[in-house]
PDB file of C-alpha atoms in Angstrom:
ATOM      1  CA  UNK B 243     115.509 180.203 103.502  1.00  0.00           C
ATOM      2  CA  UNK B 244     118.357 182.698 103.802  1.00  0.00           C
ATOM      3  CA  UNK B 245     119.906 183.591 100.438  1.00  0.00           C
ATOM      4  CA  UNK B 246     123.463 184.898 100.986  1.00  0.00           C
ATOM      5  CA  UNK B 247     125.575 185.929  98.021  1.00  0.00           C
ATOM      6  CA  UNK B 248     128.536 188.077  97.092  1.00  0.00           C
ATOM      7  CA  UNK B 249     127.328 191.185  95.260  1.00  0.00           C
ATOM      8  CA  UNK B 250     128.621 192.000  91.803  1.00  0.00           C
ATOM      9  CA  UNK B 251     131.128 194.885  91.807  1.00  0.00           C
ATOM     10  CA  UNK B 252     131.695 197.009  88.694  1.00  0.00           C
ATOM     11  CA  UNK B 253     134.907 199.028  88.645  1.00  0.00           C
ATOM     12  CA  UNK B 254     134.313 202.483  87.129  1.00  0.00           C
ATOM     13  CA  UNK B 255     136.664 205.344  86.214  1.00  0.00           C
ATOM     14  CA  UNK B 256     135.326 207.240  89.258  1.00  0.00           C
ATOM     15  CA  UNK B 257     135.152 204.434  91.842  1.00  0.00           C
ATOM     16  CA  UNK B 258     132.896 201.382  91.899  1.00  0.00           C
ATOM     17  CA  UNK B 259     129.302 200.171  91.934  1.00  0.00           C
ATOM     18  CA  UNK B 260     128.308 197.426  94.354  1.00  0.00           C
ATOM     19  CA  UNK B 261     125.143 195.712  93.098  1.00  0.00           C
ATOM     20  CA  UNK B 262     123.227 194.863  96.247  1.00  0.00           C
ATOM     21  CA  UNK B 263     120.180 193.785  94.246  1.00  0.00           C
ATOM     22  CA  UNK B 264     119.216 193.845  90.567  1.00  0.00           C
ATOM     23  CA  UNK B 265     115.945 192.056  89.901  1.00  0.00           C
ATOM     24  CA  UNK B 266     114.563 192.953  86.447  1.00  0.00           C
ATOM     25  CA  UNK B 267     111.578 190.602  86.820  1.00  0.00           C
ATOM     26  CA  UNK B 268     110.592 192.259  90.109  1.00  0.00           C
ATOM     27  CA  UNK B 269     111.312 195.789  88.845  1.00  0.00           C
ATOM     28  CA  UNK B 270     113.912 197.019  91.308  1.00  0.00           C
ATOM     29  CA  UNK B 271     117.640 197.576  91.783  1.00  0.00           C
ATOM     30  CA  UNK B 272     119.764 198.630  94.749  1.00  0.00           C
ATOM     31  CA  UNK B 273     123.417 199.694  94.584  1.00  0.00           C
ATOM     32  CA  UNK B 274     126.157 201.416  96.518  1.00  0.00           C
ATOM     33  CA  UNK B 275     127.987 203.983  94.397  1.00  0.00           C
ATOM     34  CA  UNK B 276     131.450 204.499  95.887  1.00  0.00           C
ATOM     35  CA  UNK B 277     132.835 207.769  94.502  1.00  0.00           C
ATOM     36  CA  UNK B 278     136.506 208.648  94.979  1.00  0.00           C
ATOM     37  CA  UNK B 279     137.670 212.134  95.935  1.00  0.00           C
ATOM     38  CA  UNK B 280     138.793 214.140  92.865  1.00  0.00           C
ATOM     39  CA  UNK B 281     136.919 211.877  90.404  1.00  0.00           C
ATOM     40  CA  UNK B 282     133.674 212.319  88.472  1.00  0.00           C
ATOM     41  CA  UNK B 283     131.218 210.092  86.665  1.00  0.00           C
ATOM     42  CA  UNK B 284     130.506 210.428  82.986  1.00  0.00           C
ATOM     43  CA  UNK B 285     127.766 212.798  81.896  1.00  0.00           C
ATOM     44  CA  UNK B 286     125.037 210.271  81.174  1.00  0.00           C
ATOM     45  CA  UNK B 287     121.331 209.562  81.119  1.00  0.00           C
ATOM     46  CA  UNK B 288     119.145 206.475  81.201  1.00  0.00           C
ATOM     47  CA  UNK B 289     116.419 205.580  78.738  1.00  0.00           C
ATOM     48  CA  UNK B 290     114.047 203.797  81.132  1.00  0.00           C
ATOM     49  CA  UNK B 291     115.321 204.285  84.657  1.00  0.00           C
ATOM     50  CA  UNK B 292     114.200 206.537  87.488  1.00  0.00           C
ATOM     51  CA  UNK B 293     116.394 206.520  90.570  1.00  0.00           C
ATOM     52  CA  UNK B 294     116.885 208.041  93.979  1.00  0.00           C
ATOM     53  CA  UNK B 295     120.390 208.595  95.322  1.00  0.00           C
ATOM     54  CA  UNK B 296     120.935 209.026  99.071  1.00  0.00           C
ATOM     55  CA  UNK B 297     124.323 210.307 100.267  1.00  0.00           C
ATOM     56  CA  UNK B 298     125.665 208.496 103.326  1.00  0.00           C
ATOM     57  CA  UNK B 299     127.922 210.122 105.899  1.00  0.00           C
ATOM     58  CA  UNK B 300     128.071 211.355 109.461  1.00  0.00           C
ATOM     59  CA  UNK B 301     129.175 214.995 109.073  1.00  0.00           C
ATOM     60  CA  UNK B 302     125.991 216.722 107.886  1.00  0.00           C
ATOM     61  CA  UNK B 303     127.762 220.110 107.601  1.00  0.00           C
ATOM     62  CA  UNK B 304     130.343 219.085 105.000  1.00  0.00           C
ATOM     63  CA  UNK B 305     129.382 218.715 101.329  1.00  0.00           C
ATOM     64  CA  UNK B 306     130.871 215.586  99.794  1.00  0.00           C
ATOM     65  CA  UNK B 307     129.603 215.742  96.210  1.00  0.00           C
ATOM     66  CA  UNK B 308     128.929 218.325  93.523  1.00  0.00           C
ATOM     67  CA  UNK B 309     125.971 216.999  91.527  1.00  0.00           C
ATOM     68  CA  UNK B 310     124.968 218.244  88.057  1.00  0.00           C
ATOM     69  CA  UNK B 311     121.738 217.537  86.154  1.00  0.00           C
ATOM     70  CA  UNK B 312     119.647 218.928  83.319  1.00  0.00           C
ATOM     71  CA  UNK B 313     118.032 218.451  79.925  1.00  0.00           C
ATOM     72  CA  UNK B 314     121.143 219.654  78.050  1.00  0.00           C
ATOM     73  CA  UNK B 315     124.505 217.963  78.805  1.00  0.00           C
ATOM     74  CA  UNK B 316     126.293 221.206  77.880  1.00  0.00           C
ATOM     75  CA  UNK B 317     124.262 223.344  80.306  1.00  0.00           C
ATOM     76  CA  UNK B 318     123.458 221.454  83.512  1.00  0.00           C
ATOM     77  CA  UNK B 319     122.512 222.919  86.884  1.00  0.00           C
ATOM     78  CA  UNK B 320     124.873 222.119  89.761  1.00  0.00           C
ATOM     79  CA  UNK B 321     124.450 221.762  93.516  1.00  0.00           C
ATOM     80  CA  UNK B 322     126.489 220.706  96.530  1.00  0.00           C
ATOM     81  CA  UNK B 323     125.158 217.542  98.161  1.00  0.00           C
ATOM     82  CA  UNK B 324     125.501 216.886 101.891  1.00  0.00           C
ATOM     83  CA  UNK B 325     125.278 213.599 103.817  1.00  0.00           C
ATOM     84  CA  UNK B 326     121.678 212.762 104.589  1.00  0.00           C
ATOM     85  CA  UNK B 327     120.300 214.356 101.407  1.00  0.00           C
ATOM     86  CA  UNK B 328     118.501 212.451  98.645  1.00  0.00           C
ATOM     87  CA  UNK B 329     118.295 213.281  94.927  1.00  0.00           C
ATOM     88  CA  UNK B 330     115.685 212.050  92.462  1.00  0.00           C
ATOM     89  CA  UNK B 331     116.920 211.551  88.891  1.00  0.00           C
ATOM     90  CA  UNK B 332     114.314 210.729  86.263  1.00  0.00           C
ATOM     91  CA  UNK B 333     114.823 208.942  82.953  1.00  0.00           C
ATOM     92  CA  UNK B 334     116.147 211.085  80.134  1.00  0.00           C
ATOM     93  CA  UNK B 335     117.831 213.613  82.470  1.00  0.00           C
ATOM     94  CA  UNK B 336     121.567 214.112  81.904  1.00  0.00           C
ATOM     95  CA  UNK B 337     123.543 213.940  85.153  1.00  0.00           C
ATOM     96  CA  UNK B 338     127.004 213.616  86.651  1.00  0.00           C
ATOM     97  CA  UNK B 339     128.415 213.425  90.182  1.00  0.00           C
ATOM     98  CA  UNK B 340     131.803 214.867  91.198  1.00  0.00           C
ATOM     99  CA  UNK B 341     133.695 213.805  94.344  1.00  0.00           C
ATOM    100  CA  UNK B 342     134.754 216.663  96.613  1.00  0.00           C
ATOM    101  CA  UNK B 343     135.617 213.937  99.130  1.00  0.00           C
ATOM    102  CA  UNK B 344     135.291 210.149  99.141  1.00  0.00           C
ATOM    103  CA  UNK B 345     131.543 209.487  99.180  1.00  0.00           C
ATOM    104  CA  UNK B 346     129.022 206.643  99.126  1.00  0.00           C
ATOM    105  CA  UNK B 347     125.533 206.910  97.627  1.00  0.00           C
ATOM    106  CA  UNK B 348     122.779 204.347  98.116  1.00  0.00           C
ATOM    107  CA  UNK B 349     120.921 204.052  94.812  1.00  0.00           C
ATOM    108  CA  UNK B 350     117.374 202.688  94.658  1.00  0.00           C
ATOM    109  CA  UNK B 351     116.008 202.415  91.134  1.00  0.00           C
ATOM    110  CA  UNK B 352     114.339 200.476  88.422  1.00  0.00           C
ATOM    111  CA  UNK B 353     116.504 197.607  87.121  1.00  0.00           C
ATOM    112  CA  UNK B 354     119.959 198.556  85.886  1.00  0.00           C
ATOM    113  CA  UNK B 355     120.492 197.891  82.172  1.00  0.00           C
ATOM    114  CA  UNK B 356     123.900 198.999  80.871  1.00  0.00           C
ATOM    115  CA  UNK B 357     122.661 199.112  77.264  1.00  0.00           C
ATOM    116  CA  UNK B 358     120.115 201.801  78.227  1.00  0.00           C
ATOM    117  CA  UNK B 359     122.812 204.168  79.522  1.00  0.00           C
ATOM    118  CA  UNK B 360     123.835 206.943  77.126  1.00  0.00           C
ATOM    119  CA  UNK B 361     127.128 208.766  77.702  1.00  0.00           C
ATOM    120  CA  UNK B 362     127.987 212.259  76.497  1.00  0.00           C
ATOM    121  CA  UNK B 363     131.327 212.796  78.244  1.00  0.00           C
ATOM    122  CA  UNK B 364     133.504 210.132  79.876  1.00  0.00           C
ATOM    123  CA  UNK B 365     134.269 210.434  83.580  1.00  0.00           C
ATOM    124  CA  UNK B 366     137.517 210.019  85.480  1.00  0.00           C
ATOM    125  CA  UNK B 367     140.001 212.247  87.288  1.00  0.00           C
ATOM    126  CA  UNK B 368     138.897 215.890  87.604  1.00  0.00           C
ATOM    127  CA  UNK B 369     141.584 218.053  85.938  1.00  0.00           C
ATOM    128  CA  UNK B 370     143.271 220.570  88.280  1.00  0.00           C
ATOM    129  CA  UNK B 371     141.133 219.252  91.137  1.00  0.00           C
ATOM    130  CA  UNK B 372     142.176 221.655  93.918  1.00  0.00           C
ATOM    131  CA  UNK B 373     141.461 224.767  91.853  1.00  0.00           C
ATOM    132  CA  UNK B 374     138.231 223.240  90.525  1.00  0.00           C
ATOM    133  CA  UNK B 375     137.100 222.380  94.070  1.00  0.00           C
ATOM    134  CA  UNK B 376     137.871 225.885  95.332  1.00  0.00           C
ATOM    135  CA  UNK B 377     135.961 227.413  92.418  1.00  0.00           C
ATOM    136  CA  UNK B 378     132.906 225.237  93.120  1.00  0.00           C
ATOM    137  CA  UNK B 379     132.892 226.171  96.800  1.00  0.00           C
ATOM    138  CA  UNK B 380     133.375 229.889  96.059  1.00  0.00           C
ATOM    139  CA  UNK B 381     130.628 229.839  93.415  1.00  0.00           C
ATOM    140  CA  UNK B 382     128.154 228.515  95.948  1.00  0.00           C
ATOM    141  CA  UNK B 383     129.248 231.024  98.588  1.00  0.00           C
ATOM    142  CA  UNK B 384     129.725 228.389 101.246  1.00  0.00           C
ATOM    143  CA  UNK B 385     132.565 227.688 103.578  1.00  0.00           C
ATOM    144  CA  UNK B 386     133.869 224.155 103.162  1.00  0.00           C
ATOM    145  CA  UNK B 387     133.129 223.259 106.747  1.00  0.00           C
ATOM    146  CA  UNK B 388     129.785 225.040 107.241  1.00  0.00           C
ATOM    147  CA  UNK B 389     126.453 224.808 105.423  1.00  0.00           C
ATOM    148  CA  UNK B 390     124.468 228.039 105.077  1.00  0.00           C
TER     149      UNK B 390
END
């Protein structure tokens, strides 16, 4: 039998989450994370959730997201993420994604439980976005249009 349904959509300060699948009894979850340009997620971690994020896109030379992660929410490592790249995020690791451009991640993970998400800093619009974006790109020594 074909089971067709409308996925749940959660509106976030940074865009939205489309819940393709969330099956706690079967142990898996799949989502689309739709991140808006000039917005960022909260700095957060999950108690019991490992996940892989895969950035969709067709221009593999243009970074779309600045991703931060680490053990300390005040001192996270950052990296530009390009379409076609995947990131593993393990439980207990603080992380945040920042939209350099509109971007869509596919998330594959253990079941999503909102009560097991811990936030350190709330997300939303990135202050002084154009200067912030330029600083990020200069820090990484990359031209906006060309990966080194």
